[in-house]
Coordinates of C-alpha atoms in Angstrom, one line a residue:
Chain A
G21 CA -0.2 0.0 -0.1
A22 CA 0.8 4.0 -0.3
V23 CA 2.9 5.4 2.7
V24 CA 1.8 8.1 4.3
S25 CA 5.0 9.7 6.8
Q26 CA 4.5 12.1 9.6
H27 CA 7.0 13.9 11.4
P28 CA 7.9 14.6 14.1
S29 CA 6.2 11.8 16.1
R30 CA 6.4 13.4 19.1
V31 CA 6.8 17.0 20.0
I32 CA 6.9 18.8 23.3
C33 CA 6.3 22.5 23.4
K34 CA 5.9 25.5 26.0
S35 CA 2.6 27.1 26.0
G36 CA 2.2 30.4 23.8
T37 CA 4.7 28.9 21.0
S38 CA 3.9 27.5 17.3
V39 CA 4.6 24.0 16.2
K40 CA 4.9 22.6 12.8
I41 CA 3.8 19.0 11.9
E42 CA 4.6 17.8 8.6
C43 CA 2.8 15.3 6.5
R44 CA 4.5 13.8 3.6
S45 CA 3.1 10.8 0.9
L46 CA 6.3 9.2 0.2
D47 CA 5.7 7.2 -3.1
F48 CA 2.7 8.8 -4.7
Q49 CA 1.0 12.4 -5.3
A50 CA -1.6 13.6 -3.2
T51 CA -3.6 16.2 -4.1
T52 CA -6.0 16.1 -1.0
M53 CA -4.6 15.4 2.3
F54 CA -6.6 15.4 5.6
W55 CA -6.0 16.2 9.2
Y56 CA -7.2 14.4 12.0
R57 CA -7.2 14.8 15.8
Q58 CA -8.0 12.1 18.4
F59 CA -8.3 12.2 21.9
P60 CA -7.7 9.2 24.0
K61 CA -9.6 6.2 23.9
Q62 CA -12.1 8.5 21.2
S63 CA -12.2 7.7 17.5
L64 CA -10.5 10.4 14.7
M65 CA -12.0 13.9 14.5
L66 CA -11.5 15.4 11.0
M67 CA -10.1 19.0 11.4
A68 CA -9.5 19.9 7.8
T69 CA -9.1 19.1 4.2
S70 CA -5.7 20.1 2.3
N71 CA -5.9 20.7 -1.0
E72 CA -2.7 21.6 -2.9
G73 CA -2.1 25.1 -4.2
S74 CA -5.5 26.4 -2.5
K75 CA -6.8 26.7 0.6
A76 CA -7.8 24.3 3.2
T77 CA -11.4 23.4 4.0
Y78 CA -11.9 23.3 7.6
E79 CA -15.1 21.6 9.5
Q80 CA -17.2 23.2 11.9
G81 CA -15.9 24.6 15.4
V82 CA -12.2 24.2 14.1
E83 CA -10.2 27.5 14.4
K84 CA -8.8 28.4 11.1
D85 CA -6.2 31.1 12.7
K86 CA -5.2 28.0 15.6
F87 CA -4.4 25.5 13.0
L88 CA -2.7 26.8 10.2
I89 CA -2.5 24.2 6.9
N90 CA -0.6 24.4 4.1
H91 CA -0.6 22.5 1.4
A92 CA 2.4 23.5 -1.0
S93 CA 3.1 20.5 -3.1
L94 CA 1.9 17.3 -4.1
T95 CA 3.6 15.4 -1.6
L96 CA 3.6 17.8 1.4
S97 CA 1.1 19.2 3.8
T98 CA 1.8 21.1 7.0
L99 CA -0.2 21.7 10.1
T100 CA 0.9 24.3 12.2
V101 CA -0.5 24.7 15.7
T102 CA -0.1 28.5 16.7
S103 CA 0.0 29.9 20.1
A104 CA -0.3 26.3 21.4
H105 CA -1.9 25.9 24.7
P106 CA -2.3 23.2 27.0
E107 CA -6.0 22.0 25.5
D108 CA -4.1 21.8 22.3
S109 CA -2.3 18.6 23.2
S110 CA -3.5 15.6 21.4
F111 CA -2.7 13.0 19.1
Y112 CA -2.9 14.5 15.2
I113 CA -2.6 12.3 12.5
C114 CA -2.9 13.1 8.6
S115 CA -4.0 11.1 5.8
A116 CA -3.6 11.3 2.0
R117 CA -5.8 9.5 -1.0
F118 CA -4.4 7.1 -3.2
G119 CA -6.8 6.2 -5.8
W120 CA -9.9 5.2 -3.8
E121 CA -8.1 4.4 -0.5
L122 CA -7.3 6.4 2.4
F123 CA -3.7 6.0 3.9
F124 CA -2.6 7.4 7.3
G125 CA 0.6 8.8 8.7
E126 CA 2.1 7.2 12.0
G127 CA 0.7 10.1 14.0
S128 CA 2.2 13.2 15.9
R129 CA 1.7 13.2 19.7
L130 CA 1.7 17.1 20.8
T131 CA 1.8 17.9 24.4
V132 CA 1.9 21.5 25.5
L133 CA 3.2 22.5 28.7
Chain B
E7 CA -27.9 11.9 10.3
D8 CA -24.8 10.1 8.9
Q9 CA -23.6 7.3 11.7
V10 CA -21.0 4.5 12.0
T11 CA -21.8 2.2 14.9
Q12 CA -19.1 -0.2 15.7
S13 CA -19.9 -3.2 18.5
P14 CA -18.9 -4.8 21.0
E15 CA -16.8 -1.5 22.2
A16 CA -14.3 -3.7 23.8
L17 CA -14.2 -7.7 23.2
R18 CA -11.5 -9.9 25.1
L19 CA -10.8 -13.3 23.5
Q20 CA -8.7 -16.2 24.1
E21 CA -5.9 -17.2 21.5
G22 CA -7.4 -19.2 19.3
E23 CA -11.1 -18.1 20.0
S24 CA -12.6 -17.1 16.7
S25 CA -15.3 -14.1 16.6
S26 CA -16.7 -11.2 14.6
L27 CA -16.6 -7.4 14.9
N28 CA -19.6 -5.5 13.7
C29 CA -20.0 -2.0 12.0
S30 CA -23.4 -0.8 11.4
Y31 CA -24.0 2.1 9.1
T32 CA -26.7 4.8 7.7
V33 CA -24.8 6.8 5.3
S34 CA -26.2 9.0 2.4
G35 CA -24.2 8.7 -0.6
L36 CA -22.0 5.6 0.2
R37 CA -18.9 5.4 -2.1
G38 CA -17.3 2.5 0.3
L39 CA -16.4 0.9 3.8
F40 CA -12.9 0.8 5.1
W41 CA -11.6 -1.3 7.8
Y42 CA -8.3 -0.1 9.8
R43 CA -6.3 -1.5 12.9
Q44 CA -4.7 0.9 15.2
D45 CA -2.1 0.1 17.7
P46 CA -1.7 2.4 20.8
G47 CA 0.1 5.8 19.6
K48 CA -0.1 4.6 16.0
G49 CA -1.9 6.1 12.9
P50 CA -4.6 3.7 11.6
E51 CA -3.0 0.8 9.2
F52 CA -5.2 0.3 6.2
L53 CA -6.8 -3.4 6.3
F54 CA -9.6 -3.3 3.5
T55 CA -12.2 -1.6 1.3
L56 CA -15.5 -3.0 0.5
Y57 CA -17.4 -1.2 -2.2
S58 CA -20.4 -3.3 -2.6
A59 CA -22.9 -5.3 -0.9
G60 CA -22.0 -9.0 -0.9
E61 CA -18.2 -8.2 -1.3
E62 CA -15.6 -10.1 1.1
K63 CA -11.9 -9.7 1.5
E64 CA -9.7 -11.3 3.3
K65 CA -5.9 -11.2 4.9
E66 CA -4.4 -13.8 7.0
R67 CA -6.5 -14.1 9.9
L68 CA -8.9 -11.5 9.0
K69 CA -12.1 -11.7 6.4
A70 CA -14.1 -8.4 6.2
T71 CA -18.0 -8.6 4.7
L72 CA -20.2 -6.3 3.7
T73 CA -24.1 -6.1 3.6
K74 CA -26.4 -3.2 2.6
K75 CA -26.5 -2.0 6.2
E76 CA -23.4 -3.4 8.0
S77 CA -20.1 -5.2 7.7
F78 CA -18.3 -7.7 9.5
L79 CA -14.9 -8.1 10.4
H80 CA -14.4 -12.0 11.5
I81 CA -11.1 -13.0 13.0
T82 CA -10.4 -16.5 13.0
A83 CA -8.2 -18.2 15.5
P84 CA -6.8 -15.0 16.9
K85 CA -3.2 -14.5 18.0
P86 CA -1.8 -11.9 20.8
E87 CA -0.5 -9.7 18.1
D88 CA -4.2 -9.3 16.6
S89 CA -4.7 -7.2 20.0
A90 CA -5.6 -3.8 18.4
T91 CA -8.4 -1.3 18.2
Y92 CA -10.3 -1.9 14.9
L93 CA -11.9 1.3 13.0
C94 CA -14.5 0.8 10.4
A95 CA -15.2 4.1 8.3
A96 CA -17.4 4.6 5.5
I97 CA -16.5 7.2 2.6
Q98 CA -19.4 9.3 1.1
Y99 CA -19.6 11.1 -2.2
G100 CA -17.7 14.3 -1.8
N101 CA -15.0 11.9 -0.2
K102 CA -16.1 12.7 3.7
L103 CA -15.1 9.7 5.7
V104 CA -17.4 9.0 8.8
F105 CA -15.5 7.2 11.3
G106 CA -16.9 4.7 14.0
A107 CA -15.7 4.6 17.4
G108 CA -13.9 1.3 16.9
T109 CA -13.7 -1.9 19.3
I110 CA -10.4 -2.4 21.4
L111 CA -9.5 -6.5 20.7
R112 CA -7.4 -8.1 23.4
V113 CA -6.4 -11.5 22.6
K114 CA -4.8 -13.6 25.5
S115 CA -2.5 -16.6 25.5

């Protein structure tokens, strides 16, 4: 299957700082990538759809200015959590479509102190 | 409202004890149904896609089936390494994915 890579896998930052998470499709081009957030023992919650060369589409209730998404190339999307606060601590997962199927990255654990 | 419901929430099996996980859905414009395996602290690992009622797919000890209202993930003679959370998700026209809450499977040796 297709490979989606996320980096970093774990990040700890101080409150008020910004953190960038990268999502790469390693062996295919992805015009669309998706960003999810997952709370402990819960399922994935779609945050936004990232479209190459255009603005991301955010789900209702997700702050666009807090979670900045950039999809600058066909193999890279980034999620920047701006002015992070402890409540932003979570597991963030990206995914990319390959044909009809959806493949996920390994996830990034963000801890905001 | 589009909804995907998985049952049971948690399942404990003895090694070798076969069972099934259920995923029922009420989703408009269904294009397909995915099954994923998720280990703690990891992203979901793709298992199967099912596109039409009656379709079946197999991979090692896992077999996924699909009807018009639900999907089953059958686990035959499970091993401890099959322990994980199994997620199903329905993909709609427009590419929106609706996830179930998952079934936590624990297989004891």
